[in-house]
Tab-separated table of C-alpha atoms and ligand atoms in Angstrom:
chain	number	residue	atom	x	y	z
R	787	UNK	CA	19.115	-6.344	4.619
R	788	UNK	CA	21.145	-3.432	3.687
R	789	UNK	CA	18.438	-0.593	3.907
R	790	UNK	CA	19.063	2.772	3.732
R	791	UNK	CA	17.190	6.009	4.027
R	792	UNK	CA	17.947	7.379	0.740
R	793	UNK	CA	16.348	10.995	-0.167
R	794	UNK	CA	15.418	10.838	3.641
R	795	UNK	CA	11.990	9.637	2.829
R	796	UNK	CA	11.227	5.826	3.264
R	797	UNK	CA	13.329	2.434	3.997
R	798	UNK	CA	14.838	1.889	0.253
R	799	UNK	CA	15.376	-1.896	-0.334
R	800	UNK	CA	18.294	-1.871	-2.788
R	801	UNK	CA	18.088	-4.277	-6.322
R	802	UNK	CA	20.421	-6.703	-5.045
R	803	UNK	CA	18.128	-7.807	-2.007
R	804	UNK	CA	18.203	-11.316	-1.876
R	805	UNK	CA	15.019	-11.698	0.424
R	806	UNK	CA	14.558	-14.127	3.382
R	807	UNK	CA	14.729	-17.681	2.712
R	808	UNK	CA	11.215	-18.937	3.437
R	809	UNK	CA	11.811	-21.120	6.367
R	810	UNK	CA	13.364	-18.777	8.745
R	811	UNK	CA	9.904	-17.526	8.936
R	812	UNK	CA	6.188	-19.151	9.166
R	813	UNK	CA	4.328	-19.175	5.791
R	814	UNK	CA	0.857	-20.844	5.375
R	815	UNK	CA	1.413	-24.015	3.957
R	816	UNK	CA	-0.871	-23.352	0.843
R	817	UNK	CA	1.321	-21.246	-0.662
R	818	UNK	CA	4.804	-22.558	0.827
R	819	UNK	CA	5.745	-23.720	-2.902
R	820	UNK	CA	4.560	-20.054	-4.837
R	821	UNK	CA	6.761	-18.005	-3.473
R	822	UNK	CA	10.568	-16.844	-3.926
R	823	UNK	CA	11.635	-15.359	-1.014
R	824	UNK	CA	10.513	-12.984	1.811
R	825	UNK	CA	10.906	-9.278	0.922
R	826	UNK	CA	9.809	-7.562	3.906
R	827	UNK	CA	8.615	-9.681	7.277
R	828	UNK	CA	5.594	-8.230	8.713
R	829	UNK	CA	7.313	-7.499	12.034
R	830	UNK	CA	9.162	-4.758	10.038
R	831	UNK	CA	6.353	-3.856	8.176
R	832	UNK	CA	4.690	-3.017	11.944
R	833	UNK	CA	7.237	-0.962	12.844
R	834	UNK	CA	7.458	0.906	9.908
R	835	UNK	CA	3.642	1.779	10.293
R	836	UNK	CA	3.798	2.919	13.680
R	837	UNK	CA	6.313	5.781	12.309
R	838	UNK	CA	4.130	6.798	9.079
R	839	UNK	CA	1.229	7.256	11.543
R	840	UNK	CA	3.471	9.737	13.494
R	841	UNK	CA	4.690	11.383	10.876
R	842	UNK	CA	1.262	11.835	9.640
R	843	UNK	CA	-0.412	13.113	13.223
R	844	UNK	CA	2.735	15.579	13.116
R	845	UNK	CA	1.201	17.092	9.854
R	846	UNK	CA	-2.008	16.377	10.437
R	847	UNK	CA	-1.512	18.127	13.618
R	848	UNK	CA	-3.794	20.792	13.441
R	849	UNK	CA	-6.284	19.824	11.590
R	850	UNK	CA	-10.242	20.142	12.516
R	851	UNK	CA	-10.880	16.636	10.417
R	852	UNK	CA	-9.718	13.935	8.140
R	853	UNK	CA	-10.753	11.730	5.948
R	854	UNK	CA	-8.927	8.488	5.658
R	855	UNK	CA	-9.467	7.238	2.558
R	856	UNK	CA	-8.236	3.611	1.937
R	857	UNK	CA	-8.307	1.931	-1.555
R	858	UNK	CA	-9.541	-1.246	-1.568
R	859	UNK	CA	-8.613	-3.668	-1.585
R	860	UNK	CA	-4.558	-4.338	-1.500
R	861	UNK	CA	-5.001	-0.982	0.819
R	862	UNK	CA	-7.251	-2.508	3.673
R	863	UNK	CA	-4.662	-4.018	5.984
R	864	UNK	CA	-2.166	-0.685	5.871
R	865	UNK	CA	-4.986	1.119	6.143
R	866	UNK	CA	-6.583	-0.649	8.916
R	867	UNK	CA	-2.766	-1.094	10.964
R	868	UNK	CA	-2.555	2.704	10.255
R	869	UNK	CA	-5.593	3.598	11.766
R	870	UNK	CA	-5.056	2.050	14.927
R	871	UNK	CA	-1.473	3.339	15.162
R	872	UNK	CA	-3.246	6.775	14.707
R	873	UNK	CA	-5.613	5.971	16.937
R	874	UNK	CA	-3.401	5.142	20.072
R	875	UNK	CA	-1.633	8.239	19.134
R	876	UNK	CA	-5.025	10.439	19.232
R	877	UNK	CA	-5.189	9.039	22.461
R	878	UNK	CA	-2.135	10.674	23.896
R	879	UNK	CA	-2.037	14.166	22.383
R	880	UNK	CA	-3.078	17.347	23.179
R	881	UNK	CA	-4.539	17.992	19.916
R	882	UNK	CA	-6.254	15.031	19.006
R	883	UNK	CA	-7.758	14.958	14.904
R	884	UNK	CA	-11.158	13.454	14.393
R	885	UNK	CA	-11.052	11.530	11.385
R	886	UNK	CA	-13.838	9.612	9.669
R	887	UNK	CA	-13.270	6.772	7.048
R	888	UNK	CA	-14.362	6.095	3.530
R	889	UNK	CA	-13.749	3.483	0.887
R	890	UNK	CA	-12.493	3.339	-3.051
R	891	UNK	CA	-12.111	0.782	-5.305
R	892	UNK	CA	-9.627	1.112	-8.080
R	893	UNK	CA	-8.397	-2.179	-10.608
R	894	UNK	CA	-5.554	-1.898	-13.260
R	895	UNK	CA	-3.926	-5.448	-12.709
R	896	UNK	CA	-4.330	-8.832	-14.006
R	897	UNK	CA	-2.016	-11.330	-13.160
R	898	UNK	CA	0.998	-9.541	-12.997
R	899	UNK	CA	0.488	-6.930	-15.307
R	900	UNK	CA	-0.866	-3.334	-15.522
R	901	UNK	CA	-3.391	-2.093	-17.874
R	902	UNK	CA	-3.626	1.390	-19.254
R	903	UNK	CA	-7.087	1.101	-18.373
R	904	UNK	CA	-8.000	2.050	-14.942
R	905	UNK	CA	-11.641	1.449	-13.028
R	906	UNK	CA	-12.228	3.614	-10.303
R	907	UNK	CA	-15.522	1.722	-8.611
R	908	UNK	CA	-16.843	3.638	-5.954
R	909	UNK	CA	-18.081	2.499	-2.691
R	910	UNK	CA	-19.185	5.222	-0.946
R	911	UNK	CA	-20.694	8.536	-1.856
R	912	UNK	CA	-17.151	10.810	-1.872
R	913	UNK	CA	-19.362	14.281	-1.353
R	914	UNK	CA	-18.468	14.193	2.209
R	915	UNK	CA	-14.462	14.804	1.293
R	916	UNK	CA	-15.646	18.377	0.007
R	917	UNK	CA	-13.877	20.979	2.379
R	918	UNK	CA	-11.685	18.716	4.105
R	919	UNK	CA	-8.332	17.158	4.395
R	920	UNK	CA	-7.800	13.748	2.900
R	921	UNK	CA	-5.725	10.928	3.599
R	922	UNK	CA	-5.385	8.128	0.869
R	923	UNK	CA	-4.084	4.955	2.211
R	924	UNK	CA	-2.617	2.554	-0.952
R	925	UNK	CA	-0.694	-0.346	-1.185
R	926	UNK	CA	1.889	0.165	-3.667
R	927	UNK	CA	2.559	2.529	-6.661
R	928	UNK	CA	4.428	1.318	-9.326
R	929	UNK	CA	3.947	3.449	-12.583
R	930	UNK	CA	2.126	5.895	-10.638
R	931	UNK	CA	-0.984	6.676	-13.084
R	932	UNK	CA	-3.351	4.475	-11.086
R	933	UNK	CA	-2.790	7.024	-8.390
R	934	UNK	CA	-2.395	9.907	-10.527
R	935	UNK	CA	-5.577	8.961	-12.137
R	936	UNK	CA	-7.431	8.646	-8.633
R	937	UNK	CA	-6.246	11.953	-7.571
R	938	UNK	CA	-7.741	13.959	-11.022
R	939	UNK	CA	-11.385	11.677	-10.263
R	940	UNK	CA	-10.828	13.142	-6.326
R	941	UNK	CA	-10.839	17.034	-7.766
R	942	UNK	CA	-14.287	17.180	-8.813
R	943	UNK	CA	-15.527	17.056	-5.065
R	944	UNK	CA	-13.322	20.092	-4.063
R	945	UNK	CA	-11.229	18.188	-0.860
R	946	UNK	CA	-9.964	20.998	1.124
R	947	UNK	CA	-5.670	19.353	0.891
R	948	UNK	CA	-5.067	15.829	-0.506
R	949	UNK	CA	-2.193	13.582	1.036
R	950	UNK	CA	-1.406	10.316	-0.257
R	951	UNK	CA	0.825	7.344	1.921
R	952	UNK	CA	1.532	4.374	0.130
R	953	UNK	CA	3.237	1.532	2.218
R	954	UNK	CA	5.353	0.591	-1.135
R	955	UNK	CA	6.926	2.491	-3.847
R	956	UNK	CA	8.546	0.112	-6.671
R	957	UNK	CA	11.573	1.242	-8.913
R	958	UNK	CA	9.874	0.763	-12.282
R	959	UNK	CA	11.108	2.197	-15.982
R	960	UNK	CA	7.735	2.667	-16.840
R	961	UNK	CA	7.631	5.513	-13.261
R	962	UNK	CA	5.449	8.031	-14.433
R	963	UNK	CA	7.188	10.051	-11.713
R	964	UNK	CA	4.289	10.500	-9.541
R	965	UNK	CA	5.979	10.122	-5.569
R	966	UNK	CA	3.195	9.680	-2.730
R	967	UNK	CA	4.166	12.043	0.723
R	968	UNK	CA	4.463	9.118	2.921
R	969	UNK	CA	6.260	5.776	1.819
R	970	UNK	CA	6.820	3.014	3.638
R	971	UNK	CA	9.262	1.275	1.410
R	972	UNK	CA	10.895	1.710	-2.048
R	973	UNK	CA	11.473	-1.685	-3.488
R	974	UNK	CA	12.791	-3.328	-6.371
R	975	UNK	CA	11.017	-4.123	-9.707
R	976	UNK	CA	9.139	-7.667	-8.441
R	977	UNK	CA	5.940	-8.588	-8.204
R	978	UNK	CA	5.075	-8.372	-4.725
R	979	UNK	CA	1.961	-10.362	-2.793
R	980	UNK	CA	1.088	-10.725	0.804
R	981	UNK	CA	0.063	-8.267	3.717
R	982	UNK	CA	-3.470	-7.621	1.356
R	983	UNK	CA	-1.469	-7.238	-1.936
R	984	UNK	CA	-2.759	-9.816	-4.072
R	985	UNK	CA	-2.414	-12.276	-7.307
R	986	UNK	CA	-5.577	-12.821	-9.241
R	987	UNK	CA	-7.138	-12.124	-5.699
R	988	UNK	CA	-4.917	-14.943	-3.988
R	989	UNK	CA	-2.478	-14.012	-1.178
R	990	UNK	CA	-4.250	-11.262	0.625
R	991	UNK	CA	-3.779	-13.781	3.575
R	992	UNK	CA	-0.423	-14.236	3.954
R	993	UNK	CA	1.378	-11.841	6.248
R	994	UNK	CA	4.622	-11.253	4.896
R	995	UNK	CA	5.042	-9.387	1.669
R	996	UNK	CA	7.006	-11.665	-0.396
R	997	UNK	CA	7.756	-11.923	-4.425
R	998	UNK	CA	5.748	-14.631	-6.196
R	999	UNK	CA	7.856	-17.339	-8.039
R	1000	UNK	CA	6.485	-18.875	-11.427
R	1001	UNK	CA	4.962	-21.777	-10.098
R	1002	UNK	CA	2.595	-19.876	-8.103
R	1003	UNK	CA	2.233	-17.075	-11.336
R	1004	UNK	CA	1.342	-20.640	-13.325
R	1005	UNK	CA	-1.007	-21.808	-10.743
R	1006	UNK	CA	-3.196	-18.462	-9.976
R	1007	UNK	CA	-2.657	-17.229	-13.427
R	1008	UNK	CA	-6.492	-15.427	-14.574
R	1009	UNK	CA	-7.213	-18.360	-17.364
R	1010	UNK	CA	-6.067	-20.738	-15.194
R	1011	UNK	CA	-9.122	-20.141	-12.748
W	1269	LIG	N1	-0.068	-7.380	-5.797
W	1269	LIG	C1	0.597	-6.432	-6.455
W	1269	LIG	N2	-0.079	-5.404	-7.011
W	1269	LIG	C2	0.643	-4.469	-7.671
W	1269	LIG	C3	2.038	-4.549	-7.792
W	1269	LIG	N3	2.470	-3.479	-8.497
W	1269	LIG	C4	1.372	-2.767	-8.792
W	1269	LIG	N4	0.260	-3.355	-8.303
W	1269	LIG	C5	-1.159	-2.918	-8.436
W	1269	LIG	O1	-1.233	-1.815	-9.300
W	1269	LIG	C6	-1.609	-0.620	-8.624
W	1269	LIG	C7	-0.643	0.487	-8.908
W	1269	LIG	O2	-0.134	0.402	-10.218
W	1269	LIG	P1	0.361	1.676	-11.026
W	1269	LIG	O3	1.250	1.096	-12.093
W	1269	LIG	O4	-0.838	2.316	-11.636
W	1269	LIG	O5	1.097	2.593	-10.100
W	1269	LIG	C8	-1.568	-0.952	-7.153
W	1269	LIG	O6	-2.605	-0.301	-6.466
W	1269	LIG	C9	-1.745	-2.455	-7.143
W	1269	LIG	O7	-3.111	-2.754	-7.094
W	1269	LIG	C10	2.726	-5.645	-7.173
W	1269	LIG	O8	3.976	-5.804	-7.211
W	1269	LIG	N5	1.953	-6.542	-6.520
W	1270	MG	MG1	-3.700	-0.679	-4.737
């Protein structure tokens, strides 16, 4: 993969990426014949992790609490790989940052496409974010307003300083310009699954994040369930 560091930021994954051919790698065997190819392997996807959480306990520093705030549910397995990457780090420095956790729910996809309409479904009561620093833990932004629109719904309870990491950022026309402060990777305009991201709810359990092909958009399509 020719990946560069591009506006210093994240790993960029240029257009032309041609993926990982699917057997170099293991892939569960339900979904060996939906897929294209292998964006990013999850070993990579590790270490990228481990160096957002740094970055973040650098900032985070010297703060007397966080909230981690993970949106479900394409966010639950970056946000719980983040955690513990946090947490060893905790561990080991001399200012250490309690953090608590809390829970969102946000939907603006089906199948592969966005809607203008976005649900924010709470899970938890969000009145304990008042006064304090938040981390939001996401998946992927791709036109941005999902995120944008989660951040406006977050004002009302008066958090102290909002941060936002996704683990992807995708090149999209439709970019509202929105950027989060910590990205894992910027990738091309494909639908992504895998490592929690999901199609119609399918895929969450593969590891790798990979780009769908049209059999499997045929096969988990919503009116085909
Ligand atoms: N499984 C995938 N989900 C995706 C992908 N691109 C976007 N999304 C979902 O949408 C929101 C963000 O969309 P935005 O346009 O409002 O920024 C994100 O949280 C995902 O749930 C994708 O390639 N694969
Ligand atoms: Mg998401």
């Amino acid at each position: 993969m020719k990946a560069s560091m591009a506006g210093n930021d994240c790993v960029v994954i240029p257009d032309d990426w041609q993926g990982y051919k699917l057997d170099l790698f293991c892939i569960p065997k339900h979904y060996e014949d939906d897929l294209e190819d292998i964006m990013i392997p999850s070993g990579l996807i590790d270490d990228r992790v481990e160096r957002l959480a740094r970055n973040i306990c650098q900032d985070f520093g010297h703060a007397d609490h966080l909230v981690a705030l993970c949106v479900l549910k394409g966010g639950y397995k970056f946000f719980a790989d983040l955690l513990d990457k946090i947490k060893q780090l905790n561990r080991n420095i001399e200012h250490s940052v309690p953090i608590s956790i809390d829970f969102i729910r946000v939907k603006s996809y089906v199948d592969d496409q966005t809607s203008d309409e976005v649900q924010i479904l709470g899970v938890d009561n969000l009145d304990n974010i008042t006064g304090k620093n938040v981390l939001i833990v996401e998946d992927i932004v791709d036109t941005g307003k999902t995120m944008e629109r989660l951040l406006k719904h977050l004002e009302q309870y008066k958090p102290k300083r909002v941060r936002v990491t996704s683990l992807l950022v995708k090149r999209t026309k439709g970019s509202t310009g929105y950027r989060p402060d910590y990205i894992g990777f910027e990738i091309p305009c494909r639908f992504v699954v895998g490592y929690a991201l999901d199609y119609n709810e399918h895929f969450r359990d593969l590891g790798h994040i990979c780009v769908i092909n049209e059999k499997g958009k045929k096969k988990y399509a919503a009116e085909a369930m």
